[in-house]
Short mmCIF file of C-alpha atoms in Angstrom, two decimals:
data_model
loop_
_atom_site.label_atom_id
_atom_site.label_comp_id
_atom_site.label_asym_id
_atom_site.label_seq_id
_atom_site.Cartn_x
_atom_site.Cartn_y
_atom_site.Cartn_z
CA UNK Y 1496 136.59 59.40 -68.34
CA UNK Y 1497 137.70 61.78 -71.09
CA UNK Y 1498 137.75 58.99 -73.69
CA UNK Y 1499 134.22 57.75 -72.93
CA UNK Y 1500 132.14 57.21 -76.07
CA UNK Y 1501 129.18 55.24 -77.34
CA UNK Y 1502 128.65 53.49 -80.66
CA UNK Y 1503 125.82 54.08 -83.12
CA UNK Y 1504 124.50 50.57 -82.51
CA UNK Y 1505 124.39 51.08 -78.76
CA UNK Y 1506 122.56 54.39 -79.23
CA UNK Y 1507 120.04 52.59 -81.41
CA UNK Y 1508 119.60 49.92 -78.73
CA UNK Y 1509 118.91 52.60 -76.12
CA UNK Y 1510 116.32 54.13 -78.43
CA UNK Y 1511 114.51 50.79 -78.73
CA UNK Y 1512 114.60 50.31 -74.97
CA UNK Y 1513 113.11 53.79 -74.61
CA UNK Y 1514 110.33 52.99 -77.08
CA UNK Y 1515 109.47 49.80 -75.21
CA UNK Y 1516 109.41 51.54 -71.84
CA UNK Y 1517 107.39 54.44 -73.24
CA UNK Y 1518 104.77 52.08 -74.64
CA UNK Y 1519 104.45 50.27 -71.33
CA UNK Y 1520 104.22 53.57 -69.47
CA UNK Y 1521 101.51 54.93 -71.74
CA UNK Y 1522 99.47 51.72 -71.61
CA UNK Y 1523 99.74 51.83 -67.82
CA UNK Y 1524 98.83 55.52 -67.63
CA UNK Y 1525 95.98 55.76 -70.09
CA UNK Y 1526 94.53 52.24 -70.21
CA UNK Y 1527 95.38 50.74 -66.81
CA UNK Y 1528 94.96 53.98 -64.83
CA UNK Y 1529 98.52 53.70 -63.45
CA UNK Y 1530 97.71 50.47 -61.66
CA UNK Y 1531 101.23 49.08 -62.21
CA UNK Y 1532 103.92 50.73 -60.04
CA UNK Y 1533 106.56 48.77 -61.96
CA UNK Y 1534 105.53 50.14 -65.35
CA UNK Y 1535 105.31 53.62 -63.84
CA UNK Y 1536 108.83 53.41 -62.41
CA UNK Y 1537 110.29 52.00 -65.62
CA UNK Y 1538 108.55 54.75 -67.57
CA UNK Y 1539 110.49 57.41 -65.64
CA UNK Y 1540 113.59 56.31 -67.54
CA UNK Y 1541 112.12 57.26 -70.92
CA UNK Y 1542 112.85 60.98 -70.97
CA UNK Y 1543 116.50 60.60 -69.88
CA UNK Y 1544 117.03 57.85 -72.46
CA UNK Y 1545 115.50 59.74 -75.38
CA UNK Y 1546 117.20 62.94 -74.32
CA UNK Y 1547 120.58 61.23 -74.21
CA UNK Y 1548 120.21 59.54 -77.60
CA UNK Y 1549 119.28 62.85 -79.23
CA UNK Y 1550 121.99 64.84 -77.49
CA UNK Y 1551 124.63 62.24 -78.36
CA UNK Y 1552 123.86 62.75 -82.05
CA UNK Y 1553 123.83 66.54 -81.72
CA UNK Y 1554 127.10 66.61 -79.78
CA UNK Y 1555 129.10 64.94 -82.53
CA UNK Y 1556 131.86 67.04 -84.05
CA UNK Y 1557 130.64 69.08 -87.00
CA UNK Y 1558 126.94 68.33 -86.41
CA UNK Y 1559 125.91 71.98 -86.37
CA UNK Y 1560 127.97 72.77 -89.47
CA UNK Y 1561 126.25 69.92 -91.32
CA UNK Y 1562 122.84 71.30 -90.39
CA UNK Y 1563 121.92 68.34 -88.17
CA UNK Y 1564 120.22 70.51 -85.54
CA UNK Y 1565 118.02 72.26 -88.09
CA UNK Y 1566 116.96 69.01 -89.75
CA UNK Y 1567 116.17 67.43 -86.40
CA UNK Y 1568 114.12 70.46 -85.35
CA UNK Y 1569 112.15 70.25 -88.58
CA UNK Y 1570 111.34 66.56 -88.07
CA UNK Y 1571 110.44 67.05 -84.42
CA UNK Y 1572 108.14 69.95 -85.27
CA UNK Y 1573 106.28 67.94 -87.92
CA UNK Y 1574 105.76 64.85 -85.78
CA UNK Y 1575 104.97 66.88 -82.65
CA UNK Y 1576 102.11 68.42 -84.62
CA UNK Y 1577 101.00 65.01 -85.90
CA UNK Y 1578 100.93 63.71 -82.32
CA UNK Y 1579 99.04 66.71 -80.97
CA UNK Y 1580 95.43 65.56 -81.62
CA UNK Y 1581 95.96 62.26 -79.78
CA UNK Y 1582 98.01 63.92 -77.05
CA UNK Y 1583 95.34 66.57 -76.46
CA UNK Y 1584 92.72 63.81 -76.36
CA UNK Y 1585 94.67 61.95 -73.68
CA UNK Y 1586 96.34 64.75 -71.71
CA UNK Y 1587 94.93 68.14 -72.68
CA UNK Y 1588 96.36 71.25 -74.30
CA UNK Y 1589 99.11 71.77 -71.76
CA UNK Y 1590 101.91 70.86 -71.60
CA UNK Y 1591 103.09 70.21 -75.14
CA UNK Y 1592 104.21 66.65 -75.89
CA UNK Y 1593 107.68 65.15 -75.48
CA UNK Y 1594 108.63 65.83 -79.10
CA UNK Y 1595 108.19 69.54 -78.37
CA UNK Y 1596 110.44 69.07 -75.33
CA UNK Y 1597 113.14 67.51 -77.49
CA UNK Y 1598 112.66 70.24 -80.10
CA UNK Y 1599 113.19 72.93 -77.48
CA UNK Y 1600 116.28 71.16 -76.12
CA UNK Y 1601 117.68 70.95 -79.66
CA UNK Y 1602 117.02 74.66 -80.21
CA UNK Y 1603 118.81 75.55 -76.98
CA UNK Y 1604 121.88 73.48 -77.85
CA UNK Y 1605 121.94 75.00 -81.34
CA UNK Y 1606 121.88 78.50 -79.88
CA UNK Y 1607 124.59 77.65 -77.36
CA UNK Y 1608 126.79 76.29 -80.13
CA UNK Y 1609 126.31 79.50 -82.10
CA UNK Y 1610 128.17 81.31 -79.35
CA UNK Y 1611 128.05 85.01 -78.59
CA UNK Y 1612 126.01 86.99 -76.11
CA UNK Y 1613 122.88 87.28 -78.28
CA UNK Y 1614 122.62 83.56 -78.99
CA UNK Y 1615 123.29 82.59 -75.39
CA UNK Y 1616 120.72 85.10 -74.17
CA UNK Y 1617 118.15 83.63 -76.54
CA UNK Y 1618 119.02 80.15 -75.26
CA UNK Y 1619 118.38 81.32 -71.70
CA UNK Y 1620 115.04 82.87 -72.69
CA UNK Y 1621 114.04 79.69 -74.54
CA UNK Y 1622 114.90 77.63 -71.47
CA UNK Y 1623 113.07 79.84 -68.99
CA UNK Y 1624 109.93 80.49 -71.02
CA UNK Y 1625 109.78 77.34 -73.13
CA UNK Y 1626 110.35 75.11 -70.12
CA UNK Y 1627 106.94 76.13 -68.79
CA UNK Y 1628 105.19 74.85 -71.91
CA UNK Y 1629 106.67 71.41 -72.61
CA UNK Y 1630 106.25 67.95 -71.11
CA UNK Y 1631 108.50 67.29 -68.09
CA UNK Y 1632 109.24 71.02 -68.03
CA UNK Y 1633 112.64 72.40 -66.95
CA UNK Y 1634 113.99 69.13 -65.51
CA UNK Y 1635 113.77 67.54 -68.96
CA UNK Y 1636 115.71 70.42 -70.48
CA UNK Y 1637 118.32 70.24 -67.72
CA UNK Y 1638 118.69 66.50 -68.26
CA UNK Y 1639 119.15 66.96 -72.01
CA UNK Y 1640 121.66 69.75 -71.54
CA UNK Y 1641 123.54 67.71 -68.95
CA UNK Y 1642 123.81 64.79 -71.37
CA UNK Y 1643 124.87 67.11 -74.20
CA UNK Y 1644 127.59 68.74 -72.11
CA UNK Y 1645 128.91 65.37 -70.94
CA UNK Y 1646 129.04 63.78 -74.39
CA UNK Y 1647 130.82 66.82 -75.81
CA UNK Y 1648 133.58 66.70 -73.19
CA UNK Y 1649 133.26 63.78 -70.77
CA UNK Y 1650 134.55 64.54 -67.28
CA UNK Y 1651 133.69 63.69 -63.69
CA UNK Y 1652 132.37 67.20 -63.09
CA UNK Y 1653 130.07 67.10 -66.10
CA UNK Y 1654 128.89 63.62 -65.15
CA UNK Y 1655 127.96 64.87 -61.68
CA UNK Y 1656 126.09 67.83 -63.19
CA UNK Y 1657 124.20 65.44 -65.46
CA UNK Y 1658 123.31 63.27 -62.46
CA UNK Y 1659 122.05 66.32 -60.56
CA UNK Y 1660 120.00 67.37 -63.60
CA UNK Y 1661 118.41 63.91 -63.64
CA UNK Y 1662 117.68 64.13 -59.91
CA UNK Y 1663 115.61 67.24 -60.67
CA UNK Y 1664 112.86 64.96 -62.06
CA UNK Y 1665 111.99 64.01 -58.47
CA UNK Y 1666 109.31 66.71 -57.92
CA UNK Y 1667 107.55 65.55 -61.10
CA UNK Y 1668 107.99 61.79 -60.78
CA UNK Y 1669 107.79 61.42 -57.02
CA UNK Y 1670 110.76 59.06 -57.11
CA UNK Y 1671 114.34 58.78 -58.32
CA UNK Y 1672 113.64 56.13 -60.96
CA UNK Y 1673 114.90 58.42 -63.75
CA UNK Y 1674 118.42 57.88 -62.38
CA UNK Y 1675 118.23 54.22 -63.42
CA UNK Y 1676 118.70 55.37 -67.02
CA UNK Y 1677 122.25 56.55 -66.31
CA UNK Y 1678 123.82 53.16 -65.43
CA UNK Y 1679 122.08 51.72 -68.49
CA UNK Y 1680 123.58 54.45 -70.68
CA UNK Y 1681 126.99 53.93 -69.09
CA UNK Y 1682 126.82 50.18 -69.73
CA UNK Y 1683 125.77 50.79 -73.33
CA UNK Y 1684 128.98 52.73 -73.82
CA UNK Y 1685 130.97 49.64 -72.85
CA UNK Y 1686 129.53 47.32 -75.50
CA UNK Y 1687 129.11 47.36 -79.26
CA UNK Y 1688 125.53 46.49 -80.16
CA UNK Y 1689 125.25 45.52 -83.86
CA UNK Y 1690 122.03 47.37 -84.63
CA UNK Y 1691 121.51 49.46 -87.78
CA UNK Y 1692 120.04 52.90 -87.32
CA UNK Y 1693 116.37 53.38 -88.18
CA UNK Y 1694 116.07 57.15 -88.16
CA UNK Y 1695 112.33 57.45 -88.65
CA UNK Y 1696 111.13 54.78 -86.21
CA UNK Y 1697 110.93 57.09 -83.21
CA UNK Y 1698 109.32 59.94 -85.12
CA UNK Y 1699 106.60 57.75 -86.64
CA UNK Y 1700 106.03 55.53 -83.62
CA UNK Y 1701 105.24 58.34 -81.21
CA UNK Y 1702 102.12 59.78 -82.92
CA UNK Y 1703 101.09 56.33 -84.18
CA UNK Y 1704 101.00 54.62 -80.78
CA UNK Y 1705 99.32 57.61 -79.11
CA UNK Y 1706 96.64 57.61 -81.80
CA UNK Y 1707 95.96 53.90 -81.26
CA UNK Y 1708 95.68 54.39 -77.50
CA UNK Y 1709 93.41 57.41 -78.01
CA UNK Y 1710 90.98 55.22 -79.98
CA UNK Y 1711 90.40 53.15 -76.84
CA UNK Y 1712 90.40 55.88 -74.21
CA UNK Y 1713 87.66 58.51 -73.77
CA UNK Y 1714 88.84 62.14 -73.91
CA UNK Y 1715 89.81 64.00 -70.75
#
């Protein structure tokens, strides 16, 4: 367990799977009025997948020292804003979109890695208050933090905590489909997928596909 790891190519593959599932989920939600239970269930895997991919990059040794967290937060902030008009059109002003969720999770991990009472207190405040404002709320943050803790130091205890964090999606989703992301992630760690990393695909795709869907769907 302690030597568990995942390659860059496998992380990229998980990201592409997440993008595909997200697209199907959004088409089902906004254009098909959630008429497909299958697409809905598959869509519950999206947040755990994206959260894991992001946290795996942030948990790498030396990431904070290289400024990775700050650069990621900057990109997420820009593209969260770009996605906001379409998201508001489709969903409304609250909660903020998934990029804001990932931004908040990144901020919390950055504060936790700073160490010290002040930084950890700010992380707790960000979690408690920020969790009320972002898509998928506190369960999404718990899932991200569970993945981050596990990747940093894999252990059975941390894996169980990550599983419990993923279970917390149940009140939102109405099912346990989010848990299906974990075996997929585990399997991805066992193979080497030869995929190059396309850093900007996720950032650009999110506002772009929401904007296209918004063109076809009347506002809320």
